[in-house]
Coordinates of C-alpha atoms and ligand atoms in Angstrom, one line a residue:
X1 CA 11.7 7.9 4.0
X2 CA 9.8 7.4 6.7
X3 CA 5.8 6.7 6.7
X4 CA 4.0 8.8 9.2
X5 CA 1.9 6.7 11.1
X6 CA -0.1 7.2 14.2
X7 CA -2.9 9.5 11.7
X8 CA -6.0 8.1 12.3
X9 CA -4.6 5.4 15.0
X10 CA -7.9 4.3 16.5
X11 CA -8.5 2.2 19.3
X12 CA -10.3 -0.7 18.9
X13 CA -12.3 -2.9 21.0
X14 CA -13.6 -6.4 21.4
X15 CA -16.9 -6.9 19.2
X16 CA -18.6 -9.4 18.4
X17 CA -21.6 -10.6 16.3
X18 CA -23.1 -13.8 16.3
X19 CA -24.3 -14.0 12.5
X20 CA -25.6 -16.8 10.8
X21 CA -22.1 -19.5 10.9
X22 CA -19.7 -17.3 10.3
X23 CA -17.2 -14.7 12.3
X24 CA -18.9 -11.3 11.9
X25 CA -16.7 -8.1 13.4
X26 CA -16.9 -5.1 13.5
X27 CA -13.8 -2.3 14.2
X28 CA -14.9 1.1 15.3
X29 CA -12.4 4.0 14.9
X30 CA -11.5 6.5 17.8
X31 CA -14.2 8.4 16.6
X32 CA -16.5 4.9 17.1
X33 CA -17.4 4.6 13.3
X34 CA -17.2 1.8 11.5
X35 CA -13.9 1.8 9.9
X36 CA -13.1 -2.4 9.2
X37 CA -15.9 -4.9 8.5
X38 CA -15.2 -9.0 8.2
X39 CA -17.7 -12.3 7.9
X40 CA -15.9 -14.9 7.2
X41 CA -15.2 -18.7 8.1
X42 CA -11.4 -20.1 8.6
X43 CA -10.2 -23.3 8.9
X44 CA -7.3 -24.0 10.3
X45 CA -5.0 -27.6 9.6
X46 CA -1.8 -27.1 11.9
X47 CA 0.8 -30.2 12.1
X48 CA 2.9 -30.1 15.2
X49 CA 4.9 -32.7 17.7
X50 CA 3.7 -34.4 19.8
X51 CA 5.1 -36.2 23.1
X52 CA 6.8 -39.4 21.3
X53 CA 7.9 -38.0 18.4
X54 CA 5.2 -38.1 15.7
X55 CA 3.7 -35.2 14.5
X56 CA 0.2 -34.5 15.1
X57 CA -2.4 -32.6 12.9
X58 CA -4.7 -29.9 14.7
X59 CA -8.1 -29.5 12.5
X60 CA -9.8 -26.7 14.4
X61 CA -12.6 -23.7 13.0
X62 CA -12.1 -20.0 13.6
X63 CA -14.6 -19.4 16.4
X64 CA -17.6 -17.4 16.7
X65 CA -16.2 -16.0 19.7
X66 CA -13.4 -13.4 18.7
X67 CA -12.5 -10.0 20.2
X68 CA -11.0 -7.8 17.5
X69 CA -8.4 -6.4 20.5
X70 CA -5.2 -4.8 18.6
X71 CA -7.0 -4.3 15.8
X72 CA -6.0 -0.5 13.9
X73 CA -7.1 1.6 11.4
X74 CA -4.9 4.7 9.6
X75 CA -5.4 5.9 6.4
X76 CA -3.2 3.9 4.3
X77 CA -2.9 0.5 6.1
X78 CA -5.3 -1.4 8.4
X79 CA -5.0 -4.1 10.2
X80 CA -7.3 -7.1 11.5
X81 CA -6.6 -9.1 14.3
X82 CA -9.1 -11.8 15.8
X83 CA -8.0 -13.2 19.1
X84 CA -9.6 -16.3 20.2
X85 CA -9.0 -19.4 22.7
X86 CA -5.7 -19.2 24.9
X87 CA -3.9 -16.5 23.0
X88 CA -4.3 -17.5 19.7
X89 CA -4.8 -14.8 16.9
X90 CA -5.1 -14.3 13.3
X91 CA -4.0 -11.4 11.9
X92 CA -5.2 -9.8 8.1
X93 CA -2.9 -6.4 6.6
X94 CA -4.1 -4.0 4.7
X95 CA -2.5 -1.4 2.3
X96 CA -4.6 0.9 0.6
X97 CA -2.7 1.6 -2.9
X98 CA -4.8 4.2 -4.5
X99 CA -8.0 3.7 -5.8
X100 CA -7.6 0.5 -4.6
X101 CA -6.6 -1.6 -1.2
X102 CA -5.2 -5.0 -0.6
X103 CA -4.4 -7.7 2.3
X104 CA -0.4 -8.3 2.3
X105 CA -0.1 -10.4 4.7
X106 CA -2.3 -13.4 7.2
X107 CA -0.5 -14.2 10.1
X108 CA -2.2 -16.6 12.3
X109 CA -0.2 -17.0 15.9
X110 CA -1.2 -20.7 17.9
X111 CA 0.1 -21.4 21.6
X112 CA 1.0 -25.0 21.0
X113 CA 0.4 -25.1 25.0
X114 CA -3.4 -25.1 24.3
X115 CA -4.8 -28.7 24.9
X116 CA -8.2 -28.0 23.7
X117 CA -6.6 -27.5 20.3
X118 CA -2.8 -29.5 20.5
X119 CA -3.1 -32.1 22.3
X120 CA 0.1 -34.1 23.6
X121 CA 1.9 -30.8 22.5
X122 CA 6.0 -31.5 22.9
X123 CA 6.2 -27.7 22.5
X124 CA 4.5 -24.9 24.9
X125 CA 5.4 -21.5 22.3
X126 CA 3.3 -19.5 20.5
X127 CA 4.4 -19.8 16.8
X128 CA 3.9 -17.3 14.4
X129 CA 3.2 -18.4 10.5
X130 CA 2.3 -15.8 7.5
X131 CA 1.2 -16.8 4.0
X132 CA 0.0 -14.4 1.1
X133 CA -4.0 -14.5 0.3
X134 CA -5.0 -13.3 -3.0
X135 CA -7.3 -10.4 -2.0
X136 CA -5.7 -7.5 -3.6
X137 CA -7.7 -5.0 -7.1
X138 CA -10.0 -4.8 -4.1
X139 CA -12.1 -1.6 -5.0
X140 CA -11.8 1.6 -2.7
X141 CA -15.3 2.0 -0.7
X142 CA -16.2 -2.2 -1.8
X143 CA -16.3 -5.1 0.0
X144 CA -14.0 -7.6 -1.0
X145 CA -16.1 -11.3 -0.9
X146 CA -15.0 -14.4 -2.0
X147 CA -17.6 -17.4 -1.3
X148 CA -15.0 -19.7 -2.9
X149 CA -12.6 -21.1 -1.0
X150 CA -8.8 -20.1 -0.7
X151 CA -6.5 -22.0 0.4
X152 CA -3.3 -20.4 2.0
X153 CA -0.1 -22.6 3.4
X154 CA 2.4 -21.1 5.6
X155 CA 4.8 -23.5 7.1
X156 CA 2.9 -25.9 8.9
X157 CA -0.2 -25.0 8.7
X158 CA -3.0 -24.4 5.8
X159 CA -5.5 -22.1 6.1
X160 CA -8.9 -22.2 4.0
X161 CA -10.4 -19.0 3.6
X162 CA -14.8 -19.1 2.6
X163 CA -17.5 -17.1 2.7
X164 CA -15.4 -13.6 3.4
X165 CA -16.8 -10.8 3.1
X166 CA -14.5 -7.9 4.1
X167 CA -14.5 -4.0 4.3
X168 CA -11.2 -2.3 5.3
X169 CA -11.0 1.7 4.9
X170 CA -14.4 2.1 5.3
X171 CA -15.2 5.6 4.1
X172 CA -18.3 7.3 6.4
X173 CA -18.9 4.6 9.0
X174 CA -20.7 2.1 6.7
X175 CA -19.9 -0.9 5.2
X176 CA -20.4 -0.7 1.2
X177 CA -23.3 -2.0 -0.4
X178 CA -20.8 -1.9 -3.6
X179 CA -18.9 -5.3 -3.9
X180 CA -15.2 -6.4 -5.5
X181 CA -15.6 -10.2 -6.3
X182 CA -12.4 -12.7 -6.0
X183 CA -11.6 -14.4 -9.4
X184 CA -12.8 -17.7 -8.2
X185 CA -16.2 -16.6 -7.3
X186 CA -16.4 -14.9 -11.3
X187 CA -18.7 -17.1 -13.5
X188 CA -16.2 -18.4 -15.8
X189 CA -12.8 -16.6 -17.2
X190 CA -13.9 -16.4 -20.5
X191 CA -10.8 -16.2 -22.9
X192 CA -10.6 -12.5 -24.1
X193 CA -11.5 -12.6 -28.3
X194 CA -8.5 -10.7 -28.9
X195 CA -7.3 -11.7 -32.6
X196 CA -3.7 -12.6 -30.9
X197 CA -3.4 -15.1 -28.9
X198 CA -1.2 -14.8 -25.7
X199 CA -0.1 -17.2 -23.1
X200 CA -2.4 -18.2 -20.2
X201 CA -2.9 -15.6 -18.1
X202 CA -5.8 -16.7 -16.1
X203 CA -8.2 -14.3 -14.1
X204 CA -5.7 -11.2 -14.7
X205 CA -6.3 -8.2 -12.5
X206 CA -8.3 -5.3 -15.3
X207 CA -5.8 -2.8 -16.0
X208 CA -5.8 -1.5 -18.5
X209 CA -2.5 -3.2 -21.4
X210 CA -3.7 -1.7 -24.2
X211 CA -0.4 -1.0 -26.6
X212 CA 0.1 2.9 -26.5
X213 CA 3.3 4.0 -28.7
X214 CA 5.5 5.8 -26.3
X215 CA 6.0 9.0 -25.1
X216 CA 8.8 11.1 -24.6
X217 CA 9.5 11.7 -20.4
X218 CA 7.6 14.6 -19.5
X219 CA 8.8 17.4 -19.0
X220 CA 9.2 18.9 -15.4
X221 CA 7.3 21.7 -14.7
X222 CA 7.2 24.3 -11.9
X223 CA 4.5 25.4 -10.3
X224 CA 2.7 28.0 -7.5
X225 CA -0.4 29.2 -6.5
X226 CA -0.2 32.7 -4.1
X227 CA -2.9 33.9 -2.4
X228 CA -2.9 37.2 -3.9
X229 CA -1.1 39.1 -6.1
X230 CA 2.7 40.0 -5.3
X231 CA 2.7 37.9 -2.3
X232 CA 4.7 34.7 -1.7
X233 CA 3.6 31.6 -2.6
X234 CA 1.0 29.2 -0.7
X235 CA 1.9 26.0 -2.3
X236 CA 4.5 24.8 -4.6
X237 CA 4.4 22.1 -7.4
X238 CA 7.1 20.8 -9.2
X239 CA 6.9 17.3 -11.7
X240 CA 6.7 15.7 -14.7
X241 CA 3.0 14.3 -15.5
X242 CA 1.8 12.0 -17.7
X243 CA -1.9 11.2 -17.8
X244 CA -3.7 7.3 -18.9
X245 CA -6.7 7.2 -18.9
X246 CA -9.2 4.3 -20.7
X247 CA -12.2 5.8 -23.1
X248 CA -14.8 4.0 -23.8
X249 CA -12.1 1.0 -25.2
X250 CA -9.4 2.7 -26.4
X251 CA -6.6 3.7 -23.5
X252 CA -4.7 6.7 -24.5
X253 CA -1.6 8.4 -22.6
X254 CA -0.5 12.2 -22.6
X255 CA 1.9 14.2 -21.1
X256 CA 1.0 17.0 -19.3
X257 CA 3.6 20.6 -21.4
X258 CA 4.7 22.9 -18.4
X259 CA 4.8 25.5 -21.1
X260 CA 0.8 25.5 -22.0
X261 CA -0.4 25.0 -18.5
X262 CA -2.1 27.5 -16.0
X263 CA -1.4 27.0 -12.6
X264 CA -4.1 28.2 -10.3
X265 CA -5.3 27.2 -7.2
X266 CA -6.0 28.5 -3.1
X267 CA -4.9 27.2 0.2
X268 CA -6.7 26.9 3.3
X269 CA -5.8 25.1 6.4
X270 CA -7.4 22.1 6.5
X271 CA -7.1 22.3 2.4
X272 CA -5.6 23.5 -0.3
X273 CA -5.8 23.1 -4.2
X274 CA -3.9 23.1 -7.4
X275 CA -5.7 23.4 -10.3
X276 CA -3.4 22.8 -13.8
X277 CA -5.2 24.1 -16.9
X278 CA -4.8 24.0 -20.6
X279 CA -6.8 24.9 -23.2
X280 CA -6.9 20.7 -23.7
X281 CA -7.3 19.4 -19.7
X282 CA -8.1 20.5 -16.4
X283 CA -6.5 19.0 -13.8
X284 CA -7.4 19.2 -9.5
X285 CA -5.1 18.2 -7.1
X286 CA -6.8 18.8 -3.6
X287 CA -4.6 17.8 -0.7
X288 CA -6.0 18.3 2.8
X289 CA -4.0 18.8 5.9
X290 CA -4.6 17.4 9.4
X291 CA -2.2 20.0 10.4
X292 CA 0.2 17.4 11.0
X293 CA 0.4 15.5 7.9
X294 CA -0.8 16.5 4.6
X295 CA -1.6 14.2 1.7
X296 CA -3.3 14.2 -1.6
X297 CA -6.6 13.9 -0.9
X298 CA -8.7 14.2 -4.7
X299 CA -7.2 14.2 -8.1
X300 CA -10.1 15.2 -10.8
X301 CA -8.9 15.3 -14.4
X302 CA -11.2 16.0 -17.1
X303 CA -10.1 16.3 -20.8
X304 CA -12.0 17.7 -23.7
X305 CA -9.7 16.4 -26.6
X306 CA -11.7 14.4 -28.7
X307 CA -14.8 13.5 -26.4
X308 CA -15.0 15.2 -23.2
X309 CA -13.3 12.6 -20.3
X310 CA -13.6 13.3 -16.7
X311 CA -12.7 11.1 -14.1
X312 CA -12.3 11.5 -10.5
X313 CA -11.4 10.0 -6.8
X314 CA -11.7 11.9 -4.0
X315 CA -10.5 9.5 -1.4
X316 CA -6.9 9.0 -2.3
X317 CA -3.7 8.8 0.5
X318 CA -1.3 9.6 -1.5
X319 CA 2.0 11.7 -1.1
X320 CA 2.0 12.0 2.7
X321 CA 4.4 13.8 4.7
X322 CA 4.6 16.1 7.5
X323 CA 2.7 19.8 7.4
X324 CA 5.9 22.0 7.4
X325 CA 7.7 19.9 5.1
X326 CA 7.6 18.5 1.0
X327 CA 7.0 15.7 -0.3
X328 CA 9.4 14.4 -3.1
X329 CA 9.4 11.3 -5.2
X330 CA 12.1 11.5 -7.9
X331 CA 11.9 7.8 -9.3
X332 CA 8.9 7.7 -11.8
X333 CA 5.5 6.4 -9.5
X334 CA 2.6 5.1 -11.2
X335 CA -0.5 5.5 -9.8
X336 CA -4.3 3.9 -10.1
X337 CA -6.7 7.0 -9.4
X338 CA -9.2 4.7 -10.8
X339 CA -10.1 1.9 -13.3
X340 CA -9.7 4.4 -16.0
X341 CA -7.7 7.1 -15.3
X342 CA -3.7 6.1 -14.2
X343 CA -0.7 9.7 -13.7
X344 CA 2.7 8.8 -13.9
X345 CA 5.2 10.8 -12.0
X346 CA 8.6 12.2 -12.6
X347 CA 10.7 14.4 -10.3
X348 CA 7.6 15.1 -8.1
X349 CA 8.3 17.4 -5.3
X350 CA 4.8 19.2 -3.7
X351 CA 4.3 20.9 -0.4
X352 CA 0.4 22.5 -0.3
X353 CA 1.0 24.1 2.9
X354 CA 3.3 26.3 5.1
X355 CA 5.7 26.8 1.7
X356 CA 8.2 29.9 3.3
X357 CA 9.7 32.4 1.3
X358 CA 8.8 30.3 -2.0
X359 CA 10.9 27.3 -1.8
X360 CA 10.5 24.3 -1.0
X361 CA 10.8 23.0 2.9
X362 CA 12.9 20.2 3.7
X363 CA 11.8 17.0 1.3
X364 CA 10.8 13.9 2.7
X365 CA 11.1 11.4 0.3
X366 CA 9.1 8.7 -1.1
X367 CA 10.4 4.7 -0.1
X368 CA 11.7 4.2 -4.2
X369 CA 13.8 7.1 -4.0
X370 CA 14.8 6.3 -0.2
X371 CA 16.2 2.7 -1.9
X372 CA 17.8 3.8 -5.1
X373 CA 19.7 5.7 -2.4
X374 CA 21.3 2.8 -0.7
X375 CA 22.6 1.1 -3.8
X376 CA 25.1 4.2 -4.2
X377 CA 25.9 3.7 -0.7
X378 CA 26.3 -0.3 -0.1
X379 CA 28.6 0.1 -3.7
X380 CA 30.9 2.8 -2.1
X381 CA 31.3 0.7 1.5
X382 CA 32.2 -1.8 -0.6
X383 CA 35.1 0.2 -2.5
X384 CA 36.1 1.4 0.5
X385 CA 35.8 -1.6 1.6
X386 CA 38.0 -2.8 -0.8
X387 CA 40.6 -0.1 -0.9
X388 CA 41.1 -0.6 2.6
X389 CA 42.0 -4.1 2.2
X390 CA 44.1 -3.1 -0.9
X391 CA 46.3 -0.6 1.3
X392 CA 46.9 -2.7 4.1
X393 CA 48.5 -5.3 1.8
X394 CA 50.2 -2.6 0.6
X395 CA 51.8 -1.8 3.5
X396 CA 52.1 -5.6 5.3
X397 CA 53.6 -6.2 1.9
X398 CA 56.7 -3.6 1.6
X399 CA 57.4 -3.9 5.9
X400 CA 57.9 -7.3 5.5
X401 CA 60.3 -7.2 1.9
X402 CA 62.0 -4.2 4.2
X403 CA 62.2 -6.4 6.9
X404 CA 63.2 -9.5 4.5
X405 CA 65.8 -6.3 3.4
X406 CA 66.8 -5.2 6.5
X407 CA 68.2 -9.4 6.8
X408 CA 69.9 -9.8 3.4
X409 CA 72.4 -7.1 4.2
Ligands
NAG501 C1 -9.3 -5.7 24.8 O1 -7.4 -5.6 25.9 C2 -7.9 -4.6 26.8 C3 -6.4 -3.9 27.7 O2 -5.3 -5.0 27.4 C4 -8.4 -5.1 27.7 O3 -8.9 -4.5 29.0 C5 -9.8 -5.9 27.2 O4 -10.3 -6.4 28.3 C6 -10.0 -6.3 26.1 N1 -10.7 -6.7 25.3 C7 -11.3 -7.5 25.1 C8 -12.4 -7.4 24.5 O5 -10.7 -8.7 25.4
NAG502 C1 -13.7 -26.9 8.5 O1 -13.8 -27.9 9.2 C2 -14.6 -28.4 10.1 C3 -14.6 -28.6 11.3 O2 -13.6 -28.9 11.5 C4 -15.7 -29.6 9.1 O3 -16.8 -30.4 8.7 C5 -15.8 -28.5 7.3 O4 -15.5 -29.5 6.5 C6 -14.5 -27.8 7.5 N1 -14.6 -26.9 5.9 C7 -14.1 -26.9 5.1 C8 -14.0 -26.1 3.8 O5 -13.1 -27.5 5.0
NAG503 C1 -1.5 -28.2 3.8 O1 -2.1 -28.9 2.6 C2 -1.2 -29.7 1.7 C3 -1.7 -30.2 0.6 O2 -3.0 -29.8 0.3 C4 -1.3 -30.8 2.1 O3 0.4 -31.8 1.4 C5 -0.6 -30.8 3.4 O4 -0.4 -31.8 4.0 C6 -1.2 -29.7 4.3 N1 -1.0 -29.2 5.4 C7 -1.6 -29.6 6.7 C8 -0.5 -29.2 8.1 O5 -2.8 -29.8 6.6
NAG504 C1 7.3 -33.1 11.8 O1 7.2 -32.2 10.8 C2 8.8 -31.6 11.2 C3 8.4 -29.9 10.5 O2 6.9 -29.9 11.1 C4 9.4 -32.5 10.0 O3 10.8 -31.2 10.8 C5 9.7 -33.9 11.3 O4 10.6 -34.7 10.5 C6 8.7 -34.6 11.4 N1 8.2 -35.4 12.2 C7 8.2 -36.7 11.9 C8 8.3 -37.7 12.9 O5 7.7 -36.9 11.1
NAG505 C1 -0.8 -20.3 26.5 O1 -2.0 -21.4 26.6 C2 -1.9 -21.9 27.9 C3 -2.6 -22.6 28.5 O2 -3.8 -22.9 28.1 C4 -1.9 -20.6 29.0 O3 -1.8 -21.1 30.5 C5 -1.0 -19.1 28.2 O4 -1.4 -18.2 28.9 C6 -1.5 -19.3 26.8 N1 -0.5 -18.6 26.5 C7 -1.2 -17.3 26.0 C8 0.6 -16.2 25.1 O5 -1.7 -16.7 26.1
NAG506 C1 2.5 -7.8 6.8 O1 2.0 -6.8 5.7 C2 2.7 -5.6 6.7 C3 1.9 -4.5 5.4 O2 2.8 -4.4 4.7 C4 3.6 -5.2 7.3 O3 3.6 -4.2 8.4 C5 3.7 -6.5 7.9 O4 5.8 -6.4 8.3 C6 3.8 -7.6 7.2 N1 4.2 -8.9 7.9 C7 4.9 -10.0 7.9 C8 5.8 -10.8 8.7 O5 5.0 -9.8 6.4
NAG507 C1 7.7 -24.4 28.3 O1 8.6 -25.6 28.9 C2 9.8 -25.5 29.2 C3 10.6 -27.0 29.2 O2 10.2 -27.6 28.2 C4 9.6 -25.1 30.5 O3 10.8 -25.2 31.1 C5 8.6 -24.0 30.3 O4 8.3 -23.6 32.4 C6 7.0 -23.7 29.8 N1 7.0 -22.7 29.8 C7 5.7 -22.6 30.1 C8 4.8 -21.4 30.0 O5 5.1 -23.6 30.4
NAG508 C1 -21.6 1.5 -6.4 O1 -20.9 1.6 -7.8 C2 -21.3 2.4 -8.7 C3 -20.0 2.4 -9.4 O2 -18.9 2.9 -9.3 C4 -22.0 4.0 -7.7 O3 -22.5 4.6 -9.4 C5 -22.7 3.5 -6.9 O4 -23.6 4.6 -6.1 C6 -21.9 2.7 -5.8 N1 -23.7 2.1 -5.1 C7 -23.1 2.7 -3.7 C8 -24.4 2.2 -2.9 O5 -22.0 2.7 -3.5
NAG509 C1 2.2 44.5 -7.5 O1 3.6 44.5 -8.3 C2 3.0 45.2 -9.8 C3 4.4 45.4 -10.9 O2 5.3 44.2 -10.0 C4 2.9 46.5 -9.0 O3 2.7 47.6 -10.6 C5 1.7 46.9 -8.1 O4 1.5 47.9 -8.2 C6 2.1 46.1 -7.5 N1 0.5 45.5 -6.6 C7 0.4 45.3 -5.2 C8 -0.9 45.4 -4.4 O5 1.7 45.6 -4.3
NAG510 C1 -4.1 24.3 -27.6 O1 -3.2 24.6 -27.6 C2 -2.4 24.8 -28.9 C3 -1.7 25.6 -28.3 O2 -1.5 26.5 -27.3 C4 -2.5 25.1 -30.7 O3 -2.4 24.5 -31.1 C5 -4.2 24.2 -30.6 O4 -4.7 25.1 -31.4 C6 -5.4 24.3 -28.7 N1 -6.3 24.1 -29.0 C7 -7.2 24.2 -29.0 C8 -8.8 23.2 -29.0 O5 -7.7 25.8 -28.8
NAG511 C1 -14.8 16.6 -11.8 O1 -14.7 18.0 -12.6 C2 -15.6 18.2 -13.6 C3 -15.6 19.1 -14.5 O2 -14.4 20.5 -13.9 C4 -16.6 18.0 -13.1 O3 -18.2 18.1 -13.6 C5 -16.8 17.2 -11.9 O4 -17.9 16.8 -11.3 C6 -15.9 17.0 -11.6 N1 -15.9 15.6 -10.5 C7 -15.8 15.3 -9.3 C8 -16.3 13.6 -8.6 O5 -15.6 16.6 -8.3
NAG512 C1 3.8 1.1 -11.9 O1 4.6 1.2 -11.0 C2 5.2 -0.2 -10.8 C3 6.5 -0.4 -9.8 O2 5.9 0.8 -8.8 C4 6.0 -1.1 -11.9 O3 6.3 -2.2 -11.6 C5 4.9 -0.8 -13.3 O4 6.0 -1.8 -14.2 C6 4.2 0.7 -13.2 N1 3.7 0.0 -14.2 C7 3.7 0.9 -15.6 C8 2.3 1.1 -16.8 O5 4.6 1.8 -15.7

């Protein structure tokens, strides 16, 4: 239900470089390793009410002198906060989603009492506006690059971003040399040479959407890993699993059949492994623990049906829960592991650490389950209220009838 924060909360401090004419900043994590990087230019155009009832527009640029106080690096969520001038700040929130990350929103707070920017402002308040940037599907361990202008409109503010180079969730303390370019920078959006001309979907992200026969829901398998024979389990997993993978131009899906799948693996203090083997496939799930929180850290899928296909991602941040509890997600979920590999889970429950008496401990449910849980509750409450109203109406009506009844006698 609740997401687990405070995992790698890092205190960041203002570190400023003046480089070319963009604003370049770096944010370090608690181990003083680079975790967020940005070099970008932003123009602001803010409309505000000036003394005398007129509206004015302030145009200014993001200065080179900024501090990064308030920036945060966590495993699946990071925030880049750039503070400048007299209490202005520009904030980008990043979220990690499997093998990609994205910027969810950009929030700009501006202090209208700063007369350097807002001459004769009627209000002296600090205003915050939020806009949605077009920064999605950025591969993990790659920099997002966009030289083109990106206009973000938010209420009375226009923000123009350009010459942007940003990386969140920096791995191993070094900015990546690999780039995910924005669609606007790509040479030309040549329409795909498909035979069936579909409607104009411009600059669509690459996900694999080749039509495939729909498979039935996979059977839910129960898997366990024991440290030694005749000992109780140290890792438990329960799920129905479907794998989607792209081999050359061909996209294929397969369900993992529990009855022909063998579970093995190992349990450690910081890392546990579940290996599912059938005669066609091998899937290795590696879980990591920092003693408080665990998560699925790596997934390696290999199949020899047809040609050999092997894809792995070793920097995942999925299925996060407290050590000593289990992670549960009953609703169907899909996770993009790499650009060629997607997994679908059904009735998922995993506990890779501290399993007691061969049974799952308290489950921490995923967001999707929590949401579907709320609907029946809301409906139930509404029904209850309705019943109470009907009953009240009935009793009031009855009382009146009785009262009038006595009078008429
Ligand atoms: C960041 O915030 C801390 C505490 O609020 C403050 O002491 C420090 O001066 C700030 N750093 C910069 C560069 O503004
Ligand atoms: C940004 O603002 C500066 C100064 O206000 C201006 O010279 C420049 O042309 C602007 N750039 C864009 C892309 O709007
Ligand atoms: C923002 O851009 C839109 C479209 O270009 C324009 O109509 C509007 O006046 C701009 N607002 C500000 C505050 O510059
Ligand atoms: C000033 O802008 C506000 C919205 O930002 C609008 O409600 C108001 O009518 C405008 N006033 C004038 C005089 O244009
Ligand atoms: C806003 O600007 C005014 C004037 O420059 C300053 O006194 C005030 O401290 C600023 N507010 C914040 C929150 O920084
Ligand atoms: C921005 O996105 C972050 C992360 O998804 C979220 O926590 C925050 O509430 C969002 N802020 C706004 C104003 O929508
Ligand atoms: C903001 O303006 C109001 C009245 O317009 C005033 O009472 C208040 O003291 C001002 N606040 C600041 C921080 O200047
Ligand atoms: C860039 O990506 C390619 C393919 O994903 C990879 O082989 C290469 O090692 C990466 N280079 C760097 C410097 O990360
Ligand atoms: C493990 O269990 C089997 C059958 O239950 C038994 O035959 C064997 O002796 C046990 N081994 C140990 C080391 O306890
Ligand atoms: C895999 O196992 C299935 C059933 O267990 C069997 O029908 C099939 O022939 C096997 N394939 C290979 C390549 O061994
Ligand atoms: C994934 O597993 C295959 C087969 O065991 C192996 O060859 C490959 O190196 C593994 N990939 C990673 C990244 O561990
Ligand atoms: C993957 O899940 C999202 C929501 O979590 C859903 O909108 C999307 O349709 C799913 N994709 C597939 C191919 O099932």
